[in-house]
């Protein structure tokens, strides 16, 4: 039996182990925030952002950011139908209504024209999710935000290392959020980051993140309001500091793996992968193959083939509007069509060339055979 190829796992070196050990040994009492402060400082420097607040998750960062903007009952928040549930759950928790719009067929990210079409007097925010390292059209979205006065928020959970015309993903909107889950390019196991250039918004989120205790409050254990508990631990931040020192190496390896798949799959028609347009850099968090409908290749066929080859198969996100907890079923053609003919490909940092070959060969054997069969059948029917 060949070794199992996992879809992802973190890259952990002696540096991460040393920092985590130091945090466990010394990061208590007066030093309990040392690595957290360092991680926040170094991350905002890397991102080119004014403020950064480490959180327990990207979901928590989004929840506090939306709350700080005043999102609540009766409000609407526009977001891509193609998304993980973590992006929509804070909207629901705050009592607002999520408005699911379609995505572009090439980037799989939110369609700016659909955003514009769904704006109403109730629209409180627009969330731009950079999917699998792919970038939203930030020029178009920011223009809409500036013209309408509606905040544009970047869900950059999957976009560490991605760059839009010289600006890093997450640094352009009213605020941005990041995930450092164990599957991500930069990981702290669990964890996230809230970033913004707005000093007042940063201070508001900082208060919310600490049970509503304002930084300037002089009374001990006196909350000024009901807040949240979405703080990162010092040990998690220590791992994050080590990962951030290696960020260029980590992103470069992800990009190498995506490029290797593209070379191997380029001979087969009907497959598209993560795009990288002029002026952008794709951080390549999750290489993804999307098959043209004419190939006849489906998600289920690829799942079966990968399982037979002892390879993890991770499916493309289902449209949020397909979930049972939501009643609206908008006609978002791309968001509903793409998942049924797409598959995420393994991309952990220490994959060997042989591993990449095996994944690509499995995909080519199945998809290539179906394309040949479909073409043959078409010729015979003429």
XYZ file of C-alpha atoms in Angstrom, residues 28-326:
299
model
C 3.434 33.797 32.533
C 2.668 36.622 34.942
C 4.175 39.851 33.670
C 5.327 38.074 30.504
C 1.991 36.509 29.527
C 1.555 38.867 26.553
C 5.149 38.985 25.308
C 4.716 36.733 22.281
C 1.214 38.075 21.577
C 2.513 41.641 21.412
C 5.424 40.543 19.232
C 3.195 38.566 16.863
C 0.769 41.463 16.450
C 3.614 43.926 15.850
C 5.422 41.729 13.335
C 2.242 40.742 11.495
C 1.060 44.318 10.955
C 4.548 45.167 9.696
C 4.476 42.255 7.255
C 1.000 43.202 6.085
C 1.578 46.946 5.926
C -1.404 47.554 8.193
C -1.714 50.121 10.973
C -3.162 47.857 13.671
C -3.361 44.127 14.377
C -5.150 42.219 17.150
C -4.466 38.499 17.607
C -7.623 36.440 18.112
C -8.639 32.875 18.872
C -9.971 32.419 15.334
C -10.722 34.230 12.092
C -14.406 33.763 12.901
C -13.925 35.624 16.176
C -12.088 38.429 14.385
C -14.967 38.740 11.900
C -17.574 38.636 14.685
C -15.910 41.465 16.617
C -15.222 43.527 13.513
C -18.830 43.390 12.369
C -20.038 44.135 15.898
C -17.680 47.116 16.074
C -19.227 48.450 12.857
C -22.653 48.230 14.487
C -24.021 45.366 12.374
C -27.213 44.074 13.966
C -30.936 43.390 13.664
C -32.464 44.582 10.404
C -29.121 45.016 8.633
C -27.937 43.169 5.527
C -24.418 41.999 4.770
C -23.478 41.024 1.212
C -21.069 38.109 0.737
C -20.176 35.463 -1.824
C -22.390 32.396 -1.902
C -19.169 30.389 -2.360
C -17.816 30.441 1.168
C -17.182 28.421 4.282
C -19.850 28.804 6.966
C -17.371 30.631 9.215
C -17.847 33.768 7.134
C -21.608 33.870 7.492
C -22.052 32.669 11.085
C -21.006 36.006 12.690
C -23.596 37.795 10.544
C -26.294 35.446 11.810
C -25.097 35.660 15.424
C -25.452 39.451 15.258
C -29.032 39.162 13.999
C -28.331 40.545 10.527
C -29.365 39.017 7.221
C -26.728 37.493 4.912
C -27.272 38.292 1.232
C -25.620 35.618 -0.920
C -24.408 36.724 -4.359
C -22.728 34.856 -7.185
C -19.024 34.499 -7.849
C -16.930 35.032 -10.965
C -16.341 31.892 -13.036
C -12.547 32.310 -13.187
C -11.461 33.496 -9.723
C -14.416 31.910 -7.839
C -14.523 35.114 -5.779
C -17.426 37.527 -5.312
C -18.756 39.198 -8.474
C -18.652 43.009 -8.044
C -21.534 43.511 -10.469
C -23.689 41.195 -8.339
C -22.642 43.099 -5.223
C -23.832 46.345 -6.789
C -27.094 44.767 -7.897
C -27.931 43.581 -4.368
C -27.215 46.793 -2.445
C -30.259 48.149 -0.592
C -30.771 50.851 2.057
C -30.283 48.049 4.620
C -26.817 47.034 3.388
C -24.373 47.527 6.259
C -21.241 45.831 4.895
C -19.740 43.917 1.971
C -17.462 40.946 2.684
C -14.830 40.106 0.080
C -13.589 36.545 0.618
C -10.277 35.762 -1.073
C -10.896 32.116 -1.906
C -8.116 29.481 -1.798
C -5.510 32.252 -2.200
C -7.345 33.755 -5.191
C -8.004 37.471 -4.986
C -11.263 39.395 -5.217
C -11.389 42.322 -7.626
C -10.501 44.837 -4.932
C -10.386 47.831 -7.269
C -14.023 47.324 -8.222
C -15.176 46.506 -4.701
C -13.374 49.427 -3.071
C -14.819 51.767 -5.680
C -18.306 50.529 -4.808
C -17.550 51.017 -1.126
C -16.228 54.535 -1.606
C -19.165 55.535 -3.779
C -21.851 54.105 -1.501
C -20.211 54.584 1.900
C -20.586 50.870 2.641
C -17.567 49.279 4.388
C -15.735 46.611 2.384
C -14.340 43.887 4.629
C -11.652 41.444 3.554
C -12.006 37.836 4.629
C -8.353 36.934 4.030
C -8.498 33.674 5.985
C -7.019 31.822 3.007
C -4.927 34.582 1.487
C -1.709 35.058 3.472
C 0.897 35.826 0.814
C -1.552 37.032 -1.820
C -0.960 40.533 -3.215
C -3.254 42.857 -5.203
C -1.341 45.518 -7.163
C 1.318 45.930 -4.491
C -1.013 45.679 -1.488
C -1.298 42.533 0.594
C -4.636 40.796 0.922
C -6.337 41.890 4.118
C -4.753 45.355 4.198
C -7.114 47.174 1.818
C -10.607 47.056 3.306
C -12.147 48.747 6.330
C -10.778 45.763 8.190
C -9.379 42.350 7.339
C -9.400 38.978 9.063
C -6.974 36.050 8.887
C -7.056 32.409 9.936
C -4.119 30.523 11.430
C -5.909 27.176 11.621
C -3.714 24.089 11.333
C -4.527 23.836 7.632
C -3.330 27.332 6.763
C -0.023 28.459 5.216
C 0.868 30.241 8.471
C -0.497 28.391 11.480
C -0.796 28.694 15.233
C -2.933 25.531 15.459
C -6.052 27.593 15.998
C -6.101 31.357 15.885
C -6.683 34.441 13.790
C -5.939 38.141 13.368
C -7.992 41.299 13.032
C -6.258 44.066 11.058
C -7.232 47.614 10.160
C -5.859 51.072 9.455
C -8.647 52.683 11.486
C -7.382 53.546 14.989
C -10.859 54.003 16.473
C -12.110 50.720 15.025
C -9.033 48.913 16.349
C -9.602 50.297 19.840
C -13.253 49.259 19.708
C -12.348 45.675 18.757
C -9.633 45.574 21.424
C -12.239 46.441 24.033
C -14.698 43.868 22.715
C -11.992 41.175 22.677
C -11.360 41.552 26.409
C -14.869 41.099 27.832
C -15.716 44.740 27.127
C -12.975 46.106 29.366
C -11.658 49.335 27.857
C -7.896 49.804 27.859
C -8.215 53.122 29.704
C -10.468 51.770 32.455
C -8.707 52.227 35.822
C -11.088 50.114 37.929
C -9.822 46.534 38.196
C -12.119 43.860 36.726
C -14.613 46.482 35.567
C -16.152 45.820 32.136
C -17.678 48.813 30.418
C -19.967 46.629 28.300
C -20.650 43.040 27.401
C -17.856 41.895 25.118
C -16.310 38.690 23.834
C -13.468 36.372 24.769
C -11.642 35.928 21.480
C -8.034 36.352 22.621
C -5.085 34.280 21.396
C -2.862 32.495 23.908
C 0.801 33.383 24.373
C 1.910 29.875 23.342
C -0.091 30.064 20.114
C 1.428 33.479 19.390
C 4.926 32.052 19.971
C 4.337 29.517 17.208
C 2.970 32.337 15.047
C 6.126 34.402 15.587
C 8.259 31.511 14.351
C 5.984 30.917 11.369
C 6.060 34.608 10.470
C 9.861 34.550 10.412
C 9.521 31.815 7.771
C 6.579 33.361 5.879
C 8.403 33.993 2.604
C 9.625 30.385 2.547
C 6.159 29.051 3.410
C 4.361 31.064 0.720
C 7.054 30.317 -1.876
C 6.649 26.568 -1.342
C 2.861 26.828 -1.725
C 3.364 28.687 -4.985
C 5.853 26.060 -6.185
C 3.321 23.295 -5.586
C 0.568 25.131 -7.478
C 2.966 25.758 -10.376
C 3.990 22.087 -10.403
C 0.355 20.998 -10.720
C -0.235 23.495 -13.513
C 2.689 22.124 -15.504
C 1.533 18.537 -15.084
C -2.101 19.281 -15.934
C -1.511 21.758 -18.759
C -1.756 19.128 -21.484
C -5.309 18.202 -20.535
C -8.047 20.498 -21.906
C -11.018 21.484 -19.831
C -9.221 22.096 -16.507
C -8.776 25.500 -14.888
C -6.837 26.227 -11.711
C -6.148 29.134 -9.357
C -5.553 32.192 -11.554
C -2.854 34.815 -11.165
C -3.570 37.953 -13.142
C -1.233 40.785 -14.066
C -0.254 42.850 -11.035
C -1.235 40.149 -8.538
C 0.431 37.364 -6.577
C -1.600 34.308 -5.665
C -0.578 32.957 -2.246
C -1.722 29.526 -3.501
C -3.104 28.279 -0.212
C -5.192 25.535 -1.815
C -4.535 24.442 -5.426
C -7.891 23.634 -6.968
C -8.881 21.974 -10.223
C -12.190 22.953 -11.817
C -13.402 20.884 -14.781
C -15.398 22.258 -17.672
C -18.879 20.684 -17.775
C -18.066 19.156 -21.178
C -15.458 16.873 -19.581
C -18.098 14.960 -17.649
C -15.762 14.877 -14.646
C -17.544 15.317 -11.336
C -16.605 15.806 -7.710
C -17.841 12.328 -6.830
C -15.805 10.673 -9.585
C -12.660 12.422 -8.363
C -13.372 11.588 -4.732
C -13.658 7.906 -5.609
C -10.472 7.965 -7.684
C -8.466 9.747 -5.004
C -9.671 7.390 -2.296
C -8.654 4.403 -4.413
C -5.208 5.983 -4.830
C -4.930 6.625 -1.040
C -5.061 10.406 -1.499
C -7.115 12.842 0.581
C -9.799 14.539 -1.488
C -11.120 17.841 -0.222
C -14.267 19.162 -1.880
C -14.861 22.699 -3.127
C -17.091 24.728 -0.793
C -20.809 24.126 -1.242
C -22.852 27.309 -1.784
C -23.985 28.698 1.556
C -27.484 29.079 0.170
C -27.667 25.292 -0.226
C -27.382 24.756 3.543
C -30.518 23.759 5.407
C -30.369 26.676 7.843
C -30.962 29.205 5.059
